[in-house]
Amino acid sequence: MAEGVANDRYVFWLGSGISRERMPDLKSLAKRILISLQGQIEQSNPHCRFRAALDSVIGHAGPSADECNSIDYSTSPESWAVFEALAGRLVNNYARMLGVTVDGEEADYLLWDVLNAAAVYSDPAILPDAEHLCLAALAMEGAASEMPSANWDSLVEKAIEILAGGRPIQRVAIAPGDTRAGRRRTNLYKFHGCARSALEDPAQFRPLLVARQNQINGWVASNPVMASVLINLIVTKPTLMLGLSAQDSNIQSLFASAQVQMPWHYPTHPPAYAFAENAVGGDQESLLQNVYHQEFNAGTRASIRTDALVQAFAKPLLLALLLFVLTEKLRHLVREGFPAIQEVDRAKLAEGLGNGRNLVAANVTSSADDVMSLITKIGRTMTMLREGALPNAASGLYSPVSAEPLELMTANPNLAAGGIAEFAVALSLVGLGLDRGLWAVGPNTSAPDPGAFGLVGRSGAAKIFFAGDHRAAIRLTTNGLLADNDDAVVVHSQSNPVPMHRSPRRPPGRTGLALVREVSVEELLAEGTEVEDLLERFRNKVAL
């Protein structure tokens, strides 16, 4: 499955689970509706419209006779003994709950007025979580070009705005006409509407907020353009569901319709359907039955469930996929950039990259802060490699290894000339040295001018810079990122440029060793590609 993601084979179907730590969950919404309706009841009026609406909402929770007798409409629901139980049951009946109408009010009164969903789900103060940041980075790497989303929030869009800046990376389709806009590197289909758009232009986008049961049941018939786009995605690319239970009837209908047009057969590689869950849920199993029909039988049922289950939730899974994609791209650059390297040596270099990846994975959590820090460091490293500068908000904080999926990298003529293949070799050697105890990861020197990362060897600590070409190398100095008496190593992809005078930034430190050491991967490879010898020569040059 991870290889499929690296090659942009999967459609990422997004549900509320990826925003659960940023946006109100369905149980919280149910509680707010119960409290709001009760608070507006005219206690002296047995025919009060809010009483009638509250009756309907509670009815969708299926209370027992004893539970009904315990409910007192004259007191706040928070004091009811069954309050938590009712709210919990309404989670799986959220569309029916939101479909309850109040006499004299618009059909979407509960969503628009009681929950204030447009404002709540578009709150500019709410920042993207780890899932949204990883999706944005994967999209920029060309590995997540199609993302249908049932979510009203704009956290994926916001994450891409942070990482890509003003670059035209993303197309967002909400209304039917949006599908006519030119495709971009990633395409987000908000088929249940968008809170931010509804708040900004309620006349056009308020009706597109899908929440009520009747809207869901009639969605396919009422949205033929978007439905046909999504069905085409299901037919042509495998499905990866992230935080999406697939309980809504319109989603089930889309997959059933796609199966009629051109079914996926079991088994497929990569798996045609994958769910990031602890277990395959009832609605997801129903979906598998719809798409596989007779192939979902007594002999295959267990193995289909097993193949479809990715037993990790979206937060750790997306971080793992991002690390996998980056590592495989770097391995591809080593493999395709230097065909003269023998297979046994190429395998060692690939192992070095894997060591580095695993070290990163062991020292980063899937918290938003850690993920943002990691992505920012990657963006800083790649921007210094290419530009000899630090990234900025206008151009985005992230710079991908390549803008295309793994299998299309060979067709990019700019990769060969950008020094990135040599950069991949250098990272491979660093990873091998880490595994063999030649050096360890150490703290960078203090901001504002850290290198890509810090290493500590027997001779002390140093920050590591990478320069893809002579222009980037020169700009590391002219931009003030590198000074003469920095404890630093500059790893050049090309031949070493003529040394430039750099102004010191601090009093001299240790003596007897040139503080800024420079090594050329191009020159190292010209002297020989046998990895053990290459690593020893690299080690001598970096002098750690």
Coordinates of C-alpha atoms in Angstrom, one line a residue:
M1 CA 0.0 0.0 0.0
A2 CA 2.8 2.4 0.9
E3 CA 4.4 1.8 -2.6
G4 CA 1.0 2.6 -4.1
V5 CA 0.9 5.9 -2.2
A6 CA 4.4 6.8 -3.3
N7 CA 3.3 6.3 -6.9
D8 CA 0.1 8.4 -6.4
R9 CA -2.1 5.3 -7.0
Y10 CA -4.5 6.0 -4.1
V11 CA -7.5 8.3 -3.7
F12 CA -7.4 9.7 -0.1
W13 CA -11.0 9.7 1.2
L14 CA -11.1 12.0 4.2
G15 CA -13.6 12.0 7.1
S16 CA -14.2 13.7 10.4
G17 CA -11.7 11.5 12.1
I18 CA -8.7 13.4 10.7
S19 CA -10.1 16.6 12.4
R20 CA -11.3 15.1 15.7
E21 CA -8.7 16.9 17.8
R22 CA -9.4 20.2 16.1
M23 CA -13.2 20.3 15.5
P24 CA -16.2 19.4 17.7
D25 CA -17.0 15.7 17.5
L26 CA -20.5 14.4 16.7
K27 CA -21.2 13.7 20.4
S28 CA -20.4 17.3 21.3
L29 CA -22.7 18.5 18.6
A30 CA -25.5 16.2 19.9
K31 CA -25.1 17.6 23.4
R32 CA -25.3 21.2 22.1
I33 CA -28.5 20.5 20.2
L34 CA -30.1 18.8 23.2
I35 CA -29.2 21.7 25.5
S36 CA -30.2 24.4 23.0
L37 CA -33.6 23.0 22.2
Q38 CA -34.4 22.4 25.9
G39 CA -33.3 26.0 26.7
Q40 CA -35.8 27.5 24.2
I41 CA -38.9 25.5 25.4
E42 CA -41.8 27.5 26.6
Q43 CA -42.5 25.4 29.7
S44 CA -46.1 26.6 29.9
N45 CA -46.8 25.6 26.3
P46 CA -47.4 21.9 25.7
H47 CA -47.3 22.5 22.0
C48 CA -44.1 24.5 21.9
R49 CA -42.2 24.0 18.6
F50 CA -38.9 23.5 20.4
R51 CA -40.4 20.8 22.6
A52 CA -41.6 19.0 19.5
A53 CA -38.2 19.2 17.9
L54 CA -36.5 18.0 21.1
D55 CA -39.0 15.0 21.2
S56 CA -37.8 14.2 17.6
V57 CA -34.1 14.4 18.4
I58 CA -34.4 12.2 21.5
G59 CA -36.5 9.8 19.5
H60 CA -33.6 9.2 17.1
A61 CA -31.5 8.1 20.1
G62 CA -34.0 5.2 20.7
P63 CA -34.6 5.7 24.5
S64 CA -36.3 3.0 26.5
A65 CA -39.5 3.6 28.4
D66 CA -37.6 4.0 31.7
E67 CA -35.2 6.4 30.1
C68 CA -38.0 8.5 28.7
N69 CA -39.7 8.6 32.1
S70 CA -36.4 9.9 33.7
I71 CA -36.2 12.9 31.3
D72 CA -37.4 16.2 32.7
Y73 CA -37.8 18.9 30.1
S74 CA -37.8 21.6 32.8
T75 CA -34.2 21.0 33.7
S76 CA -31.0 21.2 31.7
P77 CA -30.1 18.0 29.8
E78 CA -26.8 18.1 31.5
S79 CA -28.6 17.1 34.7
W80 CA -30.3 14.1 33.0
A81 CA -29.0 10.7 34.0
V82 CA -29.3 9.6 30.4
F83 CA -27.6 12.7 28.9
E84 CA -24.3 11.0 28.0
A85 CA -26.1 7.8 26.7
L86 CA -28.5 9.8 24.5
A87 CA -25.6 11.9 23.0
G88 CA -23.6 8.8 22.3
R89 CA -26.4 7.1 20.5
L90 CA -27.0 10.1 18.3
V91 CA -23.5 9.9 16.9
N92 CA -24.6 7.1 14.6
N93 CA -27.8 8.9 13.8
Y94 CA -26.3 12.3 13.3
A95 CA -27.9 12.9 9.9
R96 CA -31.4 12.1 11.2
M97 CA -30.7 14.3 14.2
L98 CA -29.7 17.2 12.0
G99 CA -32.7 16.5 9.8
V100 CA -35.1 17.4 12.6
T101 CA -36.9 20.6 11.7
V102 CA -38.3 23.4 13.9
D103 CA -41.6 24.9 12.8
G104 CA -41.1 28.4 11.4
E105 CA -37.4 28.0 10.8
E106 CA -35.3 27.0 7.8
A107 CA -34.7 23.3 7.2
D108 CA -31.0 23.6 8.2
Y109 CA -31.9 25.5 11.5
L110 CA -30.1 23.0 13.7
L111 CA -26.9 23.2 11.6
W112 CA -26.8 26.8 10.7
D113 CA -28.3 28.5 13.8
V114 CA -28.0 26.2 16.7
L115 CA -24.6 24.8 15.9
N116 CA -23.4 27.9 14.0
A117 CA -21.5 25.4 11.9
A118 CA -20.3 27.8 9.3
A119 CA -18.4 29.9 11.8
V120 CA -17.3 27.1 14.1
Y121 CA -15.8 25.0 11.3
S122 CA -14.1 27.9 9.6
D123 CA -12.6 29.5 12.7
P124 CA -9.3 31.0 11.5
A125 CA -7.8 30.5 14.9
I126 CA -7.9 26.8 14.5
L127 CA -4.6 25.5 13.1
P128 CA -4.1 22.3 11.1
D129 CA -3.3 19.1 13.0
A130 CA -0.6 16.5 12.1
E131 CA -3.0 14.7 9.6
H132 CA -3.6 17.9 7.6
L133 CA 0.1 18.8 7.5
C134 CA 1.2 15.3 6.4
L135 CA -1.5 15.3 3.7
A136 CA -0.3 18.7 2.5
A137 CA 3.3 17.5 2.3
L138 CA 2.3 14.3 0.5
A139 CA 0.3 16.4 -1.9
M140 CA 3.3 18.6 -2.6
E141 CA 5.4 15.5 -3.2
G142 CA 2.9 14.5 -5.9
A143 CA 1.7 11.5 -3.9
A144 CA -1.9 12.7 -3.0
S145 CA -3.4 14.2 -6.1
E146 CA -7.0 13.2 -5.4
M147 CA -8.7 13.9 -2.0
P148 CA -12.5 13.7 -1.7
S149 CA -13.5 15.1 1.7
A150 CA -16.8 14.8 3.7
N151 CA -15.5 17.5 6.1
W152 CA -16.8 21.1 6.3
D153 CA -13.5 22.5 7.8
S154 CA -10.7 24.0 5.7
L155 CA -7.8 22.5 7.6
V156 CA -6.3 20.7 4.6
E157 CA -6.5 23.8 2.6
K158 CA -4.9 25.8 5.4
A159 CA -2.1 23.3 5.7
I160 CA -1.3 23.6 2.0
E161 CA -1.4 27.4 2.3
I162 CA 1.2 27.2 5.1
L163 CA 3.5 24.7 3.4
A164 CA 3.1 25.9 -0.2
G165 CA 2.6 29.7 0.4
G166 CA 1.1 31.3 -2.7
R167 CA 2.2 28.6 -5.1
P168 CA -0.7 27.2 -7.2
I169 CA -0.6 23.6 -5.7
Q170 CA -4.3 22.9 -4.9
R171 CA -7.7 23.0 -6.6
V172 CA -10.7 23.0 -4.4
A173 CA -14.0 21.8 -5.9
I174 CA -17.2 22.5 -3.9
A175 CA -19.8 23.5 -6.5
P176 CA -20.3 21.6 -9.8
G177 CA -18.7 24.4 -11.8
D178 CA -15.5 24.1 -9.7
T179 CA -14.7 20.8 -11.5
R180 CA -14.2 22.7 -14.7
A181 CA -11.2 24.6 -13.3
G182 CA -7.8 23.4 -14.3
R183 CA -6.4 20.5 -12.4
R184 CA -3.5 21.1 -10.1
R185 CA -1.0 18.9 -8.3
T186 CA -3.6 18.1 -5.7
N187 CA -7.4 18.2 -6.1
L188 CA -9.7 18.4 -3.1
Y189 CA -13.4 17.6 -3.6
K190 CA -15.5 18.9 -0.7
F191 CA -18.6 16.9 -1.6
H192 CA -20.4 17.7 1.6
G193 CA -19.7 21.5 1.3
C194 CA -17.3 24.0 2.9
A195 CA -17.9 26.0 6.0
R196 CA -15.6 28.8 5.0
S197 CA -17.3 29.2 1.6
A198 CA -20.7 29.1 3.2
L199 CA -19.8 31.8 5.7
E200 CA -18.3 34.0 3.0
D201 CA -21.1 33.4 0.4
P202 CA -24.1 31.9 2.1
A203 CA -26.4 32.4 -1.0
Q204 CA -24.3 30.0 -3.1
F205 CA -22.7 27.7 -0.6
R206 CA -25.1 27.4 2.4
P207 CA -27.3 25.0 0.5
L208 CA -24.3 22.9 -0.3
L209 CA -23.6 22.0 3.4
V210 CA -24.8 18.4 3.5
A211 CA -25.8 17.2 6.9
R212 CA -29.5 16.1 6.9
Q213 CA -30.6 12.6 6.2
N214 CA -32.8 13.7 3.2
Q215 CA -29.8 15.5 1.7
I216 CA -27.6 12.5 2.0
N217 CA -30.2 10.1 0.6
G218 CA -30.8 12.3 -2.4
W219 CA -27.2 13.5 -2.9
V220 CA -26.3 11.4 -5.9
A221 CA -29.4 12.4 -7.8
S222 CA -29.0 16.0 -6.8
N223 CA -25.3 16.3 -7.6
P224 CA -24.8 14.4 -10.9
V225 CA -21.6 16.3 -11.8
M226 CA -19.7 15.8 -8.5
A227 CA -21.1 12.2 -8.3
S228 CA -19.7 11.4 -11.7
V229 CA -16.3 12.8 -10.8
L230 CA -16.1 10.8 -7.6
I231 CA -17.3 7.6 -9.3
N232 CA -14.6 8.0 -11.9
L233 CA -12.0 8.2 -9.1
I234 CA -13.3 5.1 -7.5
V235 CA -13.2 3.2 -10.8
T236 CA -9.7 4.3 -11.8
K237 CA -7.7 4.4 -8.5
P238 CA -7.7 2.4 -5.3
T239 CA -9.3 3.8 -2.2
L240 CA -7.7 4.8 1.1
M241 CA -10.2 5.9 3.7
L242 CA -8.8 8.1 6.5
G243 CA -11.1 8.9 9.4
L244 CA -14.2 8.1 7.3
S245 CA -16.7 5.5 8.6
A246 CA -18.5 5.3 5.2
Q247 CA -21.8 5.2 7.1
D248 CA -23.5 7.8 4.8
S249 CA -25.8 6.3 2.2
N250 CA -24.5 8.6 -0.6
I251 CA -20.9 7.2 -0.1
Q252 CA -22.2 3.7 -0.2
S253 CA -24.1 4.5 -3.3
L254 CA -21.1 6.0 -5.0
F255 CA -19.1 2.9 -4.5
A256 CA -21.9 0.6 -5.6
S257 CA -22.4 2.6 -8.8
A258 CA -18.6 2.5 -9.5
Q259 CA -18.7 -1.3 -9.1
V260 CA -21.3 -1.6 -11.8
Q261 CA -19.2 0.4 -14.2
M262 CA -15.9 -1.4 -13.7
P263 CA -15.3 -3.4 -10.6
W264 CA -12.1 -4.1 -8.8
H265 CA -11.4 -7.8 -8.4
Y266 CA -9.8 -9.5 -5.5
P267 CA -6.9 -9.7 -5.0
T268 CA -5.3 -6.6 -6.4
H269 CA -1.9 -5.0 -5.8
P270 CA -1.9 -2.6 -4.2
P271 CA -5.1 -3.4 -2.3
A272 CA -8.1 -1.8 -4.0
Y273 CA -9.6 -0.7 -0.7
A274 CA -7.8 0.2 2.5
F275 CA -9.2 1.6 5.8
A276 CA -7.1 3.3 8.4
E277 CA -8.9 1.8 11.4
N278 CA -8.4 -0.4 14.4
A279 CA -10.9 -2.8 12.9
V280 CA -13.1 -3.0 9.8
G281 CA -16.4 -1.4 10.8
G282 CA -19.9 -2.5 9.9
D283 CA -20.4 0.2 7.3
Q284 CA -17.0 -0.5 5.8
E285 CA -17.8 -4.2 5.5
S286 CA -21.0 -3.3 3.8
L287 CA -19.0 -1.3 1.3
L288 CA -16.7 -4.3 0.7
Q289 CA -19.8 -6.4 0.1
N290 CA -21.1 -3.9 -2.4
V291 CA -17.9 -3.6 -4.4
Y292 CA -16.9 -7.3 -4.4
H293 CA -20.3 -8.9 -4.6
Q294 CA -19.8 -12.7 -5.3
E295 CA -16.1 -12.4 -4.6
F296 CA -16.9 -11.5 -1.0
N297 CA -17.8 -15.0 0.0
A298 CA -17.0 -17.6 2.7
G299 CA -13.6 -18.4 1.2
T300 CA -12.4 -14.9 0.7
R301 CA -14.2 -12.8 3.4
A302 CA -11.5 -13.1 6.0
S303 CA -8.6 -12.3 3.7
I304 CA -10.4 -9.4 2.1
R305 CA -11.0 -7.9 5.5
T306 CA -7.3 -8.4 6.4
D307 CA -6.0 -6.9 3.2
A308 CA -8.4 -3.9 3.5
L309 CA -7.4 -3.1 7.1
V310 CA -4.4 -0.8 7.8
Q311 CA -4.3 -1.1 11.6
A312 CA -3.3 2.4 12.3
F313 CA -5.3 5.6 12.6
A314 CA -4.6 8.5 10.2
K315 CA -2.3 10.5 12.5
P316 CA 0.6 7.9 12.7
L317 CA -0.2 6.4 9.4
L318 CA 0.2 9.6 7.4
L319 CA 3.5 10.5 9.1
A320 CA 4.8 7.0 8.3
L321 CA 3.7 7.3 4.7
L322 CA 5.4 10.7 4.4
L323 CA 8.7 9.3 5.7
F324 CA 8.3 6.3 3.4
V325 CA 7.7 8.4 0.3
L326 CA 10.7 10.7 1.1
T327 CA 13.0 7.8 1.6
E328 CA 11.9 5.9 -1.5
K329 CA 12.4 9.1 -3.6
L330 CA 15.9 9.5 -2.3
R331 CA 16.7 5.8 -2.9
H332 CA 15.3 6.3 -6.5
L333 CA 17.7 9.2 -7.0
V334 CA 20.7 7.1 -5.9
R335 CA 19.6 4.2 -8.1
E336 CA 18.8 6.2 -11.2
G337 CA 21.4 9.0 -10.8
F338 CA 24.4 6.7 -10.6
P339 CA 23.9 3.6 -12.7
A340 CA 27.6 2.8 -12.4
I341 CA 27.3 2.0 -8.7
Q342 CA 27.3 -1.7 -8.2
E343 CA 24.1 -3.3 -6.8
V344 CA 25.7 -4.4 -3.6
D345 CA 26.9 -0.8 -2.9
R346 CA 23.6 0.6 -4.0
A347 CA 21.9 -1.7 -1.4
K348 CA 24.2 -0.3 1.3
L349 CA 23.3 3.3 0.4
A350 CA 19.6 2.4 0.5
E351 CA 20.2 0.9 3.9
G352 CA 21.8 4.1 5.0
L353 CA 18.8 6.1 4.0
G354 CA 16.6 3.6 5.9
N355 CA 18.7 4.0 9.0
G356 CA 18.2 7.8 8.8
R357 CA 14.5 7.4 8.3
N358 CA 14.2 5.1 11.2
L359 CA 16.1 7.4 13.5
V360 CA 13.8 10.2 12.6
A361 CA 10.8 8.0 13.2
A362 CA 12.1 7.0 16.6
N363 CA 12.5 10.6 17.7
V364 CA 9.4 12.2 16.4
T365 CA 5.8 11.8 17.6
S366 CA 2.7 12.3 15.5
S367 CA 1.8 15.5 17.5
A368 CA 1.1 18.6 15.5
D369 CA 4.1 20.4 17.0
D370 CA 6.5 17.5 16.2
V371 CA 5.2 17.1 12.6
M372 CA 5.3 20.8 11.9
S373 CA 8.9 20.9 13.2
L374 CA 9.9 18.0 11.1
I375 CA 8.2 19.3 7.9
T376 CA 9.8 22.8 8.5
K377 CA 13.2 21.2 8.9
I378 CA 12.8 19.2 5.6
G379 CA 11.7 22.4 3.9
R380 CA 14.6 24.4 5.3
T381 CA 17.1 21.7 4.2
M382 CA 15.7 21.5 0.7
T383 CA 15.5 25.3 0.3
M384 CA 19.1 25.7 1.4
L385 CA 20.2 22.9 -0.9
R386 CA 18.6 24.6 -3.9
E387 CA 18.7 28.3 -3.1
G388 CA 21.3 28.7 -0.3
A389 CA 18.5 30.5 1.6
L390 CA 15.8 29.9 4.2
P391 CA 12.2 29.4 3.2
N392 CA 9.7 32.1 3.8
A393 CA 5.9 32.3 4.3
A394 CA 5.2 33.8 0.8
S395 CA 6.8 30.9 -1.0
G396 CA 5.9 28.3 1.6
L397 CA 7.7 26.5 4.4
Y398 CA 8.1 23.2 2.5
S399 CA 10.0 22.3 -0.6
P400 CA 9.5 18.7 -1.9
V401 CA 12.1 16.3 -3.0
S402 CA 10.2 16.3 -6.3
A403 CA 6.8 17.4 -7.4
E404 CA 5.9 14.1 -9.1
P405 CA 5.2 10.7 -7.8
L406 CA 8.0 8.1 -7.5
E407 CA 7.6 6.3 -10.8
L408 CA 7.5 9.6 -12.8
M409 CA 10.7 11.1 -11.3
T410 CA 12.9 9.7 -14.1
A411 CA 10.9 11.8 -16.6
N412 CA 11.9 15.1 -14.8
P413 CA 14.9 16.5 -16.7
N414 CA 15.6 19.0 -14.0
L415 CA 16.4 16.5 -11.2
A416 CA 19.7 15.4 -12.8
A417 CA 21.1 18.9 -12.9
G418 CA 19.9 20.1 -9.5
G419 CA 22.5 18.2 -7.4
I420 CA 19.7 16.4 -5.6
A421 CA 21.0 12.9 -6.5
E422 CA 24.4 13.7 -4.9
F423 CA 22.5 15.0 -1.9
A424 CA 20.8 11.6 -1.6
V425 CA 24.1 9.9 -1.7
A426 CA 25.4 12.2 1.0
L427 CA 22.4 11.4 3.2
S428 CA 23.0 7.7 2.6
L429 CA 26.5 8.1 3.9
V430 CA 25.4 10.1 6.9
G431 CA 22.9 7.3 7.7
L432 CA 25.5 4.6 7.4
G433 CA 27.8 6.5 9.7
L434 CA 25.0 6.9 12.2
D435 CA 24.3 3.2 12.2
R436 CA 28.0 2.4 12.7
G437 CA 28.6 4.9 15.5
L438 CA 30.9 7.1 13.5
W439 CA 28.9 10.1 14.6
A440 CA 25.6 10.8 16.3
V441 CA 22.8 13.3 15.8
G442 CA 23.5 16.4 17.9
P443 CA 21.9 19.7 18.5
N444 CA 22.1 22.4 15.9
T445 CA 23.9 25.6 16.8
S446 CA 21.5 28.2 17.9
A447 CA 19.0 30.0 15.6
P448 CA 18.8 32.0 13.4
D449 CA 21.3 30.2 11.2
P450 CA 21.1 26.4 11.9
G451 CA 22.2 23.9 9.2
A452 CA 20.1 21.0 8.0
F453 CA 20.9 19.1 11.2
G454 CA 23.8 18.7 13.7
L455 CA 26.2 15.8 14.0
V456 CA 28.6 15.0 16.8
G457 CA 31.8 13.0 16.3
R458 CA 35.0 12.4 18.3
S459 CA 36.3 15.8 17.3
G460 CA 33.2 17.6 18.4
A461 CA 29.9 18.9 17.1
A462 CA 29.1 20.5 13.7
K463 CA 26.1 21.7 11.8
I464 CA 25.7 20.2 8.3
F465 CA 24.8 22.2 5.2
F466 CA 24.1 20.9 1.8
A467 CA 24.6 22.9 -1.4
G468 CA 23.2 21.6 -4.7
D469 CA 25.2 23.9 -7.0
H470 CA 27.8 26.7 -6.8
R471 CA 25.1 29.4 -6.7
A472 CA 23.5 27.8 -3.6
A473 CA 26.9 27.4 -2.0
I474 CA 27.8 31.1 -2.5
R475 CA 24.4 32.2 -1.2
L476 CA 24.9 30.3 2.1
T477 CA 27.5 32.8 2.8
T478 CA 26.0 36.0 1.3
N479 CA 22.7 35.2 3.1
G480 CA 24.6 35.1 6.4
L481 CA 23.9 31.4 7.1
L482 CA 27.5 30.4 7.2
A483 CA 30.5 32.2 8.7
D484 CA 34.3 31.4 8.7
N485 CA 34.5 30.3 12.3
D486 CA 31.3 28.2 12.4
D487 CA 31.7 24.6 13.4
A488 CA 30.2 23.4 10.1
V489 CA 30.5 21.0 7.2
V490 CA 29.3 22.0 3.7
V491 CA 28.5 19.1 1.5
H492 CA 28.6 20.2 -2.1
S493 CA 26.8 18.2 -4.7
Q494 CA 29.1 19.5 -7.4
S495 CA 32.8 20.2 -7.3
N496 CA 34.0 22.5 -4.5
P497 CA 33.7 26.2 -5.5
V498 CA 36.6 28.6 -5.0
P499 CA 36.6 29.4 -1.2
M500 CA 34.9 32.6 -0.3
H501 CA 35.9 34.8 2.6
R502 CA 33.2 34.6 5.3
S503 CA 32.9 37.1 8.2
P504 CA 33.3 35.5 11.6
R505 CA 30.3 35.5 13.9
R506 CA 32.0 34.6 17.2
P507 CA 35.4 34.5 18.8
P508 CA 37.6 31.5 17.7
G509 CA 36.7 28.2 19.3
R510 CA 38.8 25.1 19.1
T511 CA 42.1 25.3 17.3
G512 CA 44.1 23.0 15.0
L513 CA 41.1 22.1 12.8
A514 CA 39.6 24.1 10.0
L515 CA 36.1 25.0 11.4
V516 CA 34.3 25.0 8.1
R517 CA 35.1 21.8 6.2
E518 CA 33.9 21.3 2.6
V519 CA 33.4 18.1 0.7
S520 CA 32.2 17.4 -2.8
V521 CA 30.1 14.3 -3.5
E522 CA 30.8 14.6 -7.2
E523 CA 34.5 14.5 -6.6
L524 CA 34.2 11.6 -4.1
L525 CA 32.2 9.5 -6.6
A526 CA 34.7 10.3 -9.3
E527 CA 37.4 8.7 -7.1
G528 CA 35.4 5.5 -6.7
T529 CA 31.9 4.2 -5.9
E530 CA 32.7 1.3 -3.6
V531 CA 30.7 2.3 -0.5
E532 CA 33.1 1.3 2.2
D533 CA 35.9 3.3 0.7
L534 CA 33.5 6.1 -0.2
L535 CA 32.3 6.3 3.4
E536 CA 35.9 6.4 4.7
R537 CA 36.8 9.2 2.4
F538 CA 33.6 11.1 3.3
R539 CA 34.5 10.6 7.0
N540 CA 38.0 12.0 6.5
K541 CA 36.6 15.1 4.7
V542 CA 34.0 16.0 7.2
A543 CA 36.5 15.4 10.0
L544 CA 34.1 14.6 12.8

